[in-house]
XYZ file of N, CA and C in Angstrom:
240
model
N -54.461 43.395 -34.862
C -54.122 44.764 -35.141
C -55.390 45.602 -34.938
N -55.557 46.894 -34.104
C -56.128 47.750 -33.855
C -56.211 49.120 -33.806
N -56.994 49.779 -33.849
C -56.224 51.108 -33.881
C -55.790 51.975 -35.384
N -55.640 51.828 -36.326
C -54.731 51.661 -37.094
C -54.879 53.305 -37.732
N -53.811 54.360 -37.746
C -54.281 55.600 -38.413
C -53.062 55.402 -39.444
N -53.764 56.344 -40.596
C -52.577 56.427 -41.615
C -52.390 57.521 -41.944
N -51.108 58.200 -42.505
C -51.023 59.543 -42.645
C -49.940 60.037 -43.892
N -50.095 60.542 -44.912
C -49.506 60.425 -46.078
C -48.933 61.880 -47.022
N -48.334 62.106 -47.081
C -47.469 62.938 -46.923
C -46.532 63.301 -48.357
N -47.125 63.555 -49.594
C -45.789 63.039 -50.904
C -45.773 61.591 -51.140
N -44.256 61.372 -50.979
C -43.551 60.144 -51.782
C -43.759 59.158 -49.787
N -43.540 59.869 -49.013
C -43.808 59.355 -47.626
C -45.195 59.097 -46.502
N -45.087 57.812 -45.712
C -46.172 57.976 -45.320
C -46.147 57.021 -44.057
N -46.793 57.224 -42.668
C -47.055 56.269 -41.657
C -47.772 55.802 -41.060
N -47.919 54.892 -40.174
C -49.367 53.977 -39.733
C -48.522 54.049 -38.158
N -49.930 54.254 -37.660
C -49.375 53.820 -35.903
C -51.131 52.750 -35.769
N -50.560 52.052 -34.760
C -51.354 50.657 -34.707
C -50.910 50.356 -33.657
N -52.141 49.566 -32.707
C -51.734 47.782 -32.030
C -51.657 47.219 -32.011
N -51.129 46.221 -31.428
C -51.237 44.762 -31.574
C -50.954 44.205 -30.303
N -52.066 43.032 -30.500
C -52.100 42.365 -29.340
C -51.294 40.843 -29.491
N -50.478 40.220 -28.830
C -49.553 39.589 -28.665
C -49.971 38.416 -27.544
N -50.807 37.319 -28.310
C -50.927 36.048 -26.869
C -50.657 35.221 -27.258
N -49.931 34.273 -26.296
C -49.422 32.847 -26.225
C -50.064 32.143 -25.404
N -50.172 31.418 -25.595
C -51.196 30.038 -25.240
C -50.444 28.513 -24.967
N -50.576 28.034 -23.610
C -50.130 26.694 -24.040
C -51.397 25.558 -23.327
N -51.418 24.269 -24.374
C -52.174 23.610 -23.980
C -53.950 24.041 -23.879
N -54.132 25.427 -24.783
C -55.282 25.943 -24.613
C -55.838 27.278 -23.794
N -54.430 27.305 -22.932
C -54.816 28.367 -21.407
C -53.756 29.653 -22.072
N -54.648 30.941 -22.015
C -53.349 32.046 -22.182
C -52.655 31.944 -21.110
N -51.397 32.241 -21.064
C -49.969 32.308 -20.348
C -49.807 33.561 -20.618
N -49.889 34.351 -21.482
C -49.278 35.566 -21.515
C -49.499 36.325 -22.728
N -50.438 37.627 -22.313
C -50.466 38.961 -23.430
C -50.031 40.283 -23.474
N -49.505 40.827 -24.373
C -49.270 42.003 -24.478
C -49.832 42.604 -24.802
N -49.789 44.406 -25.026
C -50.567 45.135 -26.599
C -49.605 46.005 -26.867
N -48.640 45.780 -27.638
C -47.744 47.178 -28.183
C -48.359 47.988 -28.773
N -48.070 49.233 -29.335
C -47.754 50.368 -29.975
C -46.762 50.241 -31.015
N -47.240 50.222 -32.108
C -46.295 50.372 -33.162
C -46.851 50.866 -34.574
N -45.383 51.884 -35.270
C -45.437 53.120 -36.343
C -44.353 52.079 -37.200
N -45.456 52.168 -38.087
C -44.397 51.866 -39.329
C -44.338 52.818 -40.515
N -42.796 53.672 -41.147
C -42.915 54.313 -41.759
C -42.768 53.146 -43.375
N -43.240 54.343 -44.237
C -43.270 53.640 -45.683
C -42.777 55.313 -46.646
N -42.377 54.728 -47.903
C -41.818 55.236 -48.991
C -42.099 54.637 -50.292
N -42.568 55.804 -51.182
C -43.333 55.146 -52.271
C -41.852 55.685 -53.464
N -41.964 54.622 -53.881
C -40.524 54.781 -54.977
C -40.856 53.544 -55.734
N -40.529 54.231 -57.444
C -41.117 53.400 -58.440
C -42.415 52.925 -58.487
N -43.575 53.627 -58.145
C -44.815 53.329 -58.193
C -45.045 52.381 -56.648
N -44.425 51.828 -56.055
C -44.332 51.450 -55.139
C -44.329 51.694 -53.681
N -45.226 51.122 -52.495
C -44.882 51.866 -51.243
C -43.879 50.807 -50.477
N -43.290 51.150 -50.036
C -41.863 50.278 -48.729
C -41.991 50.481 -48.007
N -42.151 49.238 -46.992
C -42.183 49.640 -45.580
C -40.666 49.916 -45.430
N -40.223 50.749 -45.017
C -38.844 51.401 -44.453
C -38.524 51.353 -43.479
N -38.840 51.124 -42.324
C -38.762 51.321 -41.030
C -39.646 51.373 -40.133
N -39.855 50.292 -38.935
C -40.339 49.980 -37.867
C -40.323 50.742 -36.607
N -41.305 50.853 -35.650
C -40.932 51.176 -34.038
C -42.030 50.793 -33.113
N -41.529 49.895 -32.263
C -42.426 49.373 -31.606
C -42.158 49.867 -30.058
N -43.043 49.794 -29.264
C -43.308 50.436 -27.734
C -43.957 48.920 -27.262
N -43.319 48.279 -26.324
C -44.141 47.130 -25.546
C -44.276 47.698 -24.649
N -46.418 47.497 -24.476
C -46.849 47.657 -23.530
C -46.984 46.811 -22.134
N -47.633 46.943 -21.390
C -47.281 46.373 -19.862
C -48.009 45.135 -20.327
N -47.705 44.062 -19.512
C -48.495 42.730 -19.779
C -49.824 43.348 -18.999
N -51.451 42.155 -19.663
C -52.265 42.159 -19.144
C -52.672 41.816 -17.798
N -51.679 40.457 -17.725
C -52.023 39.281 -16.896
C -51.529 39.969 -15.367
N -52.823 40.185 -14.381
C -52.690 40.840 -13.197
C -51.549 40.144 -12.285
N -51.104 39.764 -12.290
C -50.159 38.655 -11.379
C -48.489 39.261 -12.331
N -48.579 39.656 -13.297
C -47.193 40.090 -13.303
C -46.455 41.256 -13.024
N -45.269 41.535 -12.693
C -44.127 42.390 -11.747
C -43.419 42.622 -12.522
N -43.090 42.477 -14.245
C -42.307 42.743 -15.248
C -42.346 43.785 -15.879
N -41.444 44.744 -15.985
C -41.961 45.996 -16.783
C -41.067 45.714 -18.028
N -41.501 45.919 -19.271
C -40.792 45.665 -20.517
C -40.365 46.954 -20.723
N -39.443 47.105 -21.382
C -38.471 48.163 -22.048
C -39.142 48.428 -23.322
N -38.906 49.802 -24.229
C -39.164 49.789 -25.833
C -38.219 49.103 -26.265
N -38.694 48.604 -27.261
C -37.522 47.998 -28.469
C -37.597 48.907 -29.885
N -36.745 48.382 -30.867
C -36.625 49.718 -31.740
C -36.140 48.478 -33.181
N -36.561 47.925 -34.322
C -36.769 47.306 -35.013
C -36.169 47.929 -36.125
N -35.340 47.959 -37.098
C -35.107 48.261 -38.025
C -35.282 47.738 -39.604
N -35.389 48.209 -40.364
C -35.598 47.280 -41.726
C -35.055 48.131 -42.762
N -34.190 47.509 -43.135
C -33.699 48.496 -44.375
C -33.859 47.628 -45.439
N -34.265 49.298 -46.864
C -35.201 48.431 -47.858
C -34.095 49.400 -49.117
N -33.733 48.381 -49.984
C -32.684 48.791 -51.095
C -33.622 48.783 -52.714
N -33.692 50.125 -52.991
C -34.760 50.024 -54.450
C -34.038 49.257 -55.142
């Protein structure tokens, strides 16, 4: 995780961040990413909740790939 800003607002509040994403087999990377991702939060009962996710996949590193990834969109629902 990199990047990381926070921003807070009342009872509400969010983080946007990176993250870098590698798999490895046998020792050798095969494959990295770095998304973009905001996670909102909600403070209820003295408490903060993460509430909700959103992630942006970024382009792979690895020069040899032709794949363009789509956003994805993550949900989490949180019941006080």
């Amino acid at each position: 995780m990199s990047s990381m800003k926070a921003h807070i607002i009342g009872d509400w509040a969010w983080a946007t961040y990176d993250e870098t994403f590698t798999a490895t087999s046998k020792g050798d990377v095969i494959d990295e990413d770095i998304s973009k991702y905001t996670g909102i939060f909600h403070k209820t009962k003295g408490r903060w909740l993460y509430v909700h996710e959103h992630c942006s996949e970024g382009q792979e590193d690895t020069p040899d790939s032709n794949e363009k990834k789509s956003p994805s969109l993550r949900l989490m629902s949180v019941t006080p």
